[in-house]
Coordinates of N, CA and C in Angstrom, one line a residue:
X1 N 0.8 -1.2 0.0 CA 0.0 0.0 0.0 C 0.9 1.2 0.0
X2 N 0.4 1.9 -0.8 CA 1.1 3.3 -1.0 C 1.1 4.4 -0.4
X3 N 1.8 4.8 1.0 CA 1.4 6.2 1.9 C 2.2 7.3 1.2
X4 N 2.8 7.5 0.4 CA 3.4 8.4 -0.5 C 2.7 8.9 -1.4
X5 N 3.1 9.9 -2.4 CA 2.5 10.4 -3.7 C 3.5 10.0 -4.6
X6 N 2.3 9.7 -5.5 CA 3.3 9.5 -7.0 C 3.1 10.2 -8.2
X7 N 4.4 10.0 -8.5 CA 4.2 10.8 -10.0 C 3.9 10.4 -11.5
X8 N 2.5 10.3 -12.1 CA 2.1 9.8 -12.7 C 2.2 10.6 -14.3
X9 N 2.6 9.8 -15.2 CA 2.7 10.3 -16.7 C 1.7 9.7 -17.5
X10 N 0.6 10.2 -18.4 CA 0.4 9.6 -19.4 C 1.3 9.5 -20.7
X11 N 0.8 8.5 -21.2 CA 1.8 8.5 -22.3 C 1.1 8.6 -23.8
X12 N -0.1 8.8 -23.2 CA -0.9 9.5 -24.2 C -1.2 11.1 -24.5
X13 N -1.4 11.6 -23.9 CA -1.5 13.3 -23.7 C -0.1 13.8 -23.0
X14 N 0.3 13.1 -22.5 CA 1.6 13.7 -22.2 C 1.3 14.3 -20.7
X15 N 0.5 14.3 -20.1 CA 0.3 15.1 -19.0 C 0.6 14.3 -17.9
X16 N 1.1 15.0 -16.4 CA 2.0 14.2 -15.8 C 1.3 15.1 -14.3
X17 N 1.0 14.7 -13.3 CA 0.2 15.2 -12.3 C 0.7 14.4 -11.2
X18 N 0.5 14.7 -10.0 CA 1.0 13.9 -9.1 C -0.3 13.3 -8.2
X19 N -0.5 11.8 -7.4 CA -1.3 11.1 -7.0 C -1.2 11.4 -5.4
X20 N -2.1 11.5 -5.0 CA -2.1 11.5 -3.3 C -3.1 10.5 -3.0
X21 N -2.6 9.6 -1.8 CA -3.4 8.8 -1.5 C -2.8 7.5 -0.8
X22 N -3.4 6.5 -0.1 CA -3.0 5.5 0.9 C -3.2 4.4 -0.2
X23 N -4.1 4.6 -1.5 CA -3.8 3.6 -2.5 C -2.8 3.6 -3.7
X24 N -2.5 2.3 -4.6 CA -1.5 3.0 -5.6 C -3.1 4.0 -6.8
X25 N -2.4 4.7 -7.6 CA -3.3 5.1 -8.5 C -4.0 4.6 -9.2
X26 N -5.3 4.9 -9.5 CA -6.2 4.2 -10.3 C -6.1 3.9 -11.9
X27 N -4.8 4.4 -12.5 CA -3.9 3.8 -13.8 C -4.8 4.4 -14.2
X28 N -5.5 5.5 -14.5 CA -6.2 6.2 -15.6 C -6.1 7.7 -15.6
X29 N -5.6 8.2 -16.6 CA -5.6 10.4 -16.5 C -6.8 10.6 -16.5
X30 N -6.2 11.7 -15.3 CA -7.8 12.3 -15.6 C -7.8 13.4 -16.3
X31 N -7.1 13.8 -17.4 CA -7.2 14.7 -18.5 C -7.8 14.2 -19.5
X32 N -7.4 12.6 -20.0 CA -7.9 12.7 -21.4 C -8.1 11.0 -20.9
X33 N -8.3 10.4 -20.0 CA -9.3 9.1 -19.7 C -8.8 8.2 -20.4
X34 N -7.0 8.2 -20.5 CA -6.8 7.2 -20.9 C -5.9 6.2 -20.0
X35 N -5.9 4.9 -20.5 CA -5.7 4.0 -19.4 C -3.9 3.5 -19.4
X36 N -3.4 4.4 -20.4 CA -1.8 4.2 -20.9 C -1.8 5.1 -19.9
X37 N -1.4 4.8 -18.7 CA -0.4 5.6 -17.8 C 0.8 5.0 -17.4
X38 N 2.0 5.4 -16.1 CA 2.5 4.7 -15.9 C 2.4 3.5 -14.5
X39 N 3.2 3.2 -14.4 CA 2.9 1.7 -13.5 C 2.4 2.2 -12.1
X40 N 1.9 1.6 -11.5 CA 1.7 2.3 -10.3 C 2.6 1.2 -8.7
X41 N 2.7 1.8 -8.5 CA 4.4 1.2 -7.1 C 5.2 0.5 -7.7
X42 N 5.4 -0.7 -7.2 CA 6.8 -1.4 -7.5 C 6.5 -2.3 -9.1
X43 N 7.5 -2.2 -9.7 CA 7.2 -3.3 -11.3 C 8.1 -4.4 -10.8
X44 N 7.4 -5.6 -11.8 CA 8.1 -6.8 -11.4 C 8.2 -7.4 -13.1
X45 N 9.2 -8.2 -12.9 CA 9.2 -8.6 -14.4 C 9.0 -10.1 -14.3
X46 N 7.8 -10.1 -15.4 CA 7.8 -11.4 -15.6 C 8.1 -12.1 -16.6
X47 N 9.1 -11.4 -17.6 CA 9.5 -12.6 -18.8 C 10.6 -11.6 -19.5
X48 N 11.3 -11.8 -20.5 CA 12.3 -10.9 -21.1 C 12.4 -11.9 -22.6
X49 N 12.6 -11.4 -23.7 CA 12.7 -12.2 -25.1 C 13.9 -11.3 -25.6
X50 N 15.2 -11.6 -25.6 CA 15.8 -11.1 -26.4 C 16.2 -11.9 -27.9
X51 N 16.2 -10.7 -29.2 CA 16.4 -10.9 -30.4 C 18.1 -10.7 -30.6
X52 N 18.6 -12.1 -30.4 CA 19.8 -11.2 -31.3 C 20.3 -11.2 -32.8
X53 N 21.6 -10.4 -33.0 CA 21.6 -10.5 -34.2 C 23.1 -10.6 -34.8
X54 N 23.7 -11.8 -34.8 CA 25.0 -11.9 -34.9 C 25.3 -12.4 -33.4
X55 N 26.4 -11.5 -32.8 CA 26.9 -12.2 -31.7 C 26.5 -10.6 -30.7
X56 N 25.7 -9.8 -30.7 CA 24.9 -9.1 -30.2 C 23.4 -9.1 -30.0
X57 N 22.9 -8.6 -29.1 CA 21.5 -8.8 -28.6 C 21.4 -7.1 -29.5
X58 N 19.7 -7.5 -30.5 CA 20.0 -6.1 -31.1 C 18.4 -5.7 -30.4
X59 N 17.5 -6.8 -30.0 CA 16.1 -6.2 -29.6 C 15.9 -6.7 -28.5
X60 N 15.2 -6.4 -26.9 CA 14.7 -7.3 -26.2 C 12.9 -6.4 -25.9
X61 N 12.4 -7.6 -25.5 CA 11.2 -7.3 -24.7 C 11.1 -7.7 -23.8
X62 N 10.3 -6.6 -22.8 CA 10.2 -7.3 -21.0 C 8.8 -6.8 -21.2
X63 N 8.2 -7.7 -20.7 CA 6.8 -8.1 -19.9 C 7.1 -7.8 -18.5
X64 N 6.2 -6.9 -17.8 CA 6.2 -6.8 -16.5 C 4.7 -6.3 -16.0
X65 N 4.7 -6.4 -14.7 CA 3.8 -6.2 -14.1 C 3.7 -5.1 -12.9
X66 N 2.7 -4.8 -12.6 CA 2.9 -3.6 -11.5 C 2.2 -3.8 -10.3
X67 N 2.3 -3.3 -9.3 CA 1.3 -3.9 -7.6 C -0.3 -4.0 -8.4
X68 N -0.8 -3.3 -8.6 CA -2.0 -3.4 -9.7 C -2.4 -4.2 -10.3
X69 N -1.6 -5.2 -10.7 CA -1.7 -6.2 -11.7 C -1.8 -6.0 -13.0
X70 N -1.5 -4.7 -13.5 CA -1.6 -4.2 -14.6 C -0.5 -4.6 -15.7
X71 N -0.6 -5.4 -16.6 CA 0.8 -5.5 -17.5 C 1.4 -4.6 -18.4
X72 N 2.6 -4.4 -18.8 CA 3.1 -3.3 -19.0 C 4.0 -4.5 -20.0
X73 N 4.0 -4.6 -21.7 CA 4.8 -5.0 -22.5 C 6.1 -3.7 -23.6
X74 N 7.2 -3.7 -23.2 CA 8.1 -3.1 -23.8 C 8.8 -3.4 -24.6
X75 N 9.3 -2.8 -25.8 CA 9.9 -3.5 -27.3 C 11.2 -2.1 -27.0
X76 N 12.4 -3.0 -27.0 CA 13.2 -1.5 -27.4 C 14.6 -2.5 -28.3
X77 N 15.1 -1.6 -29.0 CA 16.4 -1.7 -29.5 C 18.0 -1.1 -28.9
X78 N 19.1 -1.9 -29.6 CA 20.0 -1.2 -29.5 C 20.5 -0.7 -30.9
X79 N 20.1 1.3 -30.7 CA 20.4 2.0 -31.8 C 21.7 3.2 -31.2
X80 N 22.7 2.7 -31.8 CA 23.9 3.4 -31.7 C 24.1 3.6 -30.3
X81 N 24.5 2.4 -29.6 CA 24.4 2.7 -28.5 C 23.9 3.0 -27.2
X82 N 22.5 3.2 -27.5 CA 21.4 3.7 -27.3 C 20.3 2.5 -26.9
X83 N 19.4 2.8 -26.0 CA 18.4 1.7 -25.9 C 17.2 2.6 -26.0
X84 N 16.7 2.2 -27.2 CA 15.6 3.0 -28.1 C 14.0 2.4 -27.7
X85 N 13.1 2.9 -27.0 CA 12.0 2.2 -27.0 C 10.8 2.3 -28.4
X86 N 10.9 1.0 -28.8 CA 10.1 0.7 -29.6 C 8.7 0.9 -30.3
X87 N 8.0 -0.1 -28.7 CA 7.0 0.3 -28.7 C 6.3 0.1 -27.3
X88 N 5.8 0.2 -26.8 CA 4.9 -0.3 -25.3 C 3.2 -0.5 -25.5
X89 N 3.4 -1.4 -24.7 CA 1.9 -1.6 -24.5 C 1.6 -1.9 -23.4
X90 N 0.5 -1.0 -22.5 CA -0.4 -1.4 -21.5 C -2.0 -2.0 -21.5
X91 N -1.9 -3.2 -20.8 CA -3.0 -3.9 -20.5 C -3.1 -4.3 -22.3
X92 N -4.5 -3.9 -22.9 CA -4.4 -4.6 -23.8 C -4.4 -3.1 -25.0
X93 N -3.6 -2.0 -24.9 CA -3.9 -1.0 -25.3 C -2.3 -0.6 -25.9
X94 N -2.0 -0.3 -26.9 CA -1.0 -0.1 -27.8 C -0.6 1.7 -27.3
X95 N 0.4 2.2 -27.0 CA 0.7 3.3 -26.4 C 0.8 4.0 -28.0
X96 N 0.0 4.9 -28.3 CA 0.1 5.7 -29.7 C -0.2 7.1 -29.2
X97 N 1.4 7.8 -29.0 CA 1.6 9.2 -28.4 C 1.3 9.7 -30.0
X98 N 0.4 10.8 -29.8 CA 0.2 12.0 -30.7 C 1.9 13.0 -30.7
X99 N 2.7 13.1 -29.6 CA 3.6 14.0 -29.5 C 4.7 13.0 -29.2
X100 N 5.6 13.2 -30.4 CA 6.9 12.0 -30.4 C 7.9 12.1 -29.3
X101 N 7.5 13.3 -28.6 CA 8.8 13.9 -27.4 C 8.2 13.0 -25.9
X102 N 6.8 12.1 -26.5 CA 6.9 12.0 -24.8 C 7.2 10.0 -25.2
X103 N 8.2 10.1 -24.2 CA 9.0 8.8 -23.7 C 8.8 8.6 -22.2
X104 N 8.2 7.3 -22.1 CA 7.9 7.1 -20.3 C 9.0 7.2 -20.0
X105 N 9.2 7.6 -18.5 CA 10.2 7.7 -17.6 C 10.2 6.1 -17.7
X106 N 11.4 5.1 -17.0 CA 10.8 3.9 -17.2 C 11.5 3.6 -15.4
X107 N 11.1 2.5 -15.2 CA 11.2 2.2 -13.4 C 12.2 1.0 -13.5
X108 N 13.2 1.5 -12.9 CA 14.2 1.0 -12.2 C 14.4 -0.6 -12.8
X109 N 13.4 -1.5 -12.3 CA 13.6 -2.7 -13.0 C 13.3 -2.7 -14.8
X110 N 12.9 -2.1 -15.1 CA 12.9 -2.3 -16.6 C 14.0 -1.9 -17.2
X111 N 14.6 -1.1 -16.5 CA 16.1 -0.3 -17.1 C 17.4 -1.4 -16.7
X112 N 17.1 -1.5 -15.7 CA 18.0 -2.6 -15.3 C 17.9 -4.2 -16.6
X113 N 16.9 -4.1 -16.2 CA 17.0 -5.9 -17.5 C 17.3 -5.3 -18.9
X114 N 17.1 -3.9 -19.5 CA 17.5 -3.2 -20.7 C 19.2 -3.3 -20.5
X115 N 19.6 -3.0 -19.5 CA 21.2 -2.9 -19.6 C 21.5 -3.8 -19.6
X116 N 21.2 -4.6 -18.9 CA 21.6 -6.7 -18.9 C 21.5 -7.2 -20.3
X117 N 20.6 -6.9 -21.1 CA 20.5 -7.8 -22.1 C 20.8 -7.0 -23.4
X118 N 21.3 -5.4 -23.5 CA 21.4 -4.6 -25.1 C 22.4 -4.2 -24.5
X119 N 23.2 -4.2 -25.5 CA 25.2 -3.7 -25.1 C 24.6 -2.2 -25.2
X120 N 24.3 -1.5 -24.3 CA 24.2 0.0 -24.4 C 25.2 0.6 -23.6
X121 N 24.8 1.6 -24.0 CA 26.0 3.1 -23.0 C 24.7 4.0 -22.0
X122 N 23.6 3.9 -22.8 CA 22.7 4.5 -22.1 C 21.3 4.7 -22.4
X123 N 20.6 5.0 -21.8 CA 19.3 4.6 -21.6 C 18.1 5.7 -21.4
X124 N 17.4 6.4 -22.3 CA 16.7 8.1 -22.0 C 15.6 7.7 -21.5
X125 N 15.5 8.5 -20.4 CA 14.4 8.6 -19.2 C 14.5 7.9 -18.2
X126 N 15.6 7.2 -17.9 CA 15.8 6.3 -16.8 C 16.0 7.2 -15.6
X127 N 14.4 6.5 -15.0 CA 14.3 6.8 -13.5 C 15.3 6.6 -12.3
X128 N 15.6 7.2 -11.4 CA 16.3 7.1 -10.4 C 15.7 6.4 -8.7
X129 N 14.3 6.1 -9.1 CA 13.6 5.0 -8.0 C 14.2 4.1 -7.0

């Protein structure tokens, strides 16, 4: 149970508000009512597929979950270094930002299994949780 606030992003409008309350958030903006938000407390991972290509990992995907039970599927690459997110999907809903600049912050364990498994240098939006 959550006695803190959190900081919540859509990743659809882009709008980012903070949650108060003794529960995690109810995984939906209240700007534009959509259910692509981000995880709400701790993420757990439940699967990882990496693609390689040659004698490098060039794609992986993590499946993870959140206290919520909400699944959270992520596709990223290694582009020059870089660990590029692909694509994401929450619950059963495909993340399709209107505004190319917004990139979830991403939580701690999903950054971590991105560095384990794509030869990167680094990683944009990696939270500090």
């Amino acid at each position: 149970m959550s006695t803190a606030s959190e900081i919540i992003q859509c990743y659809d409008c882009g709008e980012s508000y903070q949650y108060l309350g003794r529960q995690h958030h109810p995984g939906e903006c209240p700007t534009c009512n959509s259910h692509c938000v981000s995880p709400a407390g701790e993420v757990s991972i439940l699967t990882t597929v990496d693609v390689s290509a040659g004698e490098e990992i060039s794609m992986v995907a993590v499946l993870a979950i959140d206290e919520c039970r909400r699944r959270y599927l992520y596709h990223f690459s290694n582009t020059g270094g870089e660990a590029r997110l692909l694509a994401l999907r929450v619950g059963d809903q495909t993340v399709r930002s209107s505004n190319e600049s917004i990139i979830p912050a991403l939580p701690a364990a999903i950054s971590s299994v991105v560095k384990e498994y794509l030869p990167i240098t680094s990683i944009p939006h990696d939270s500090k949780d």
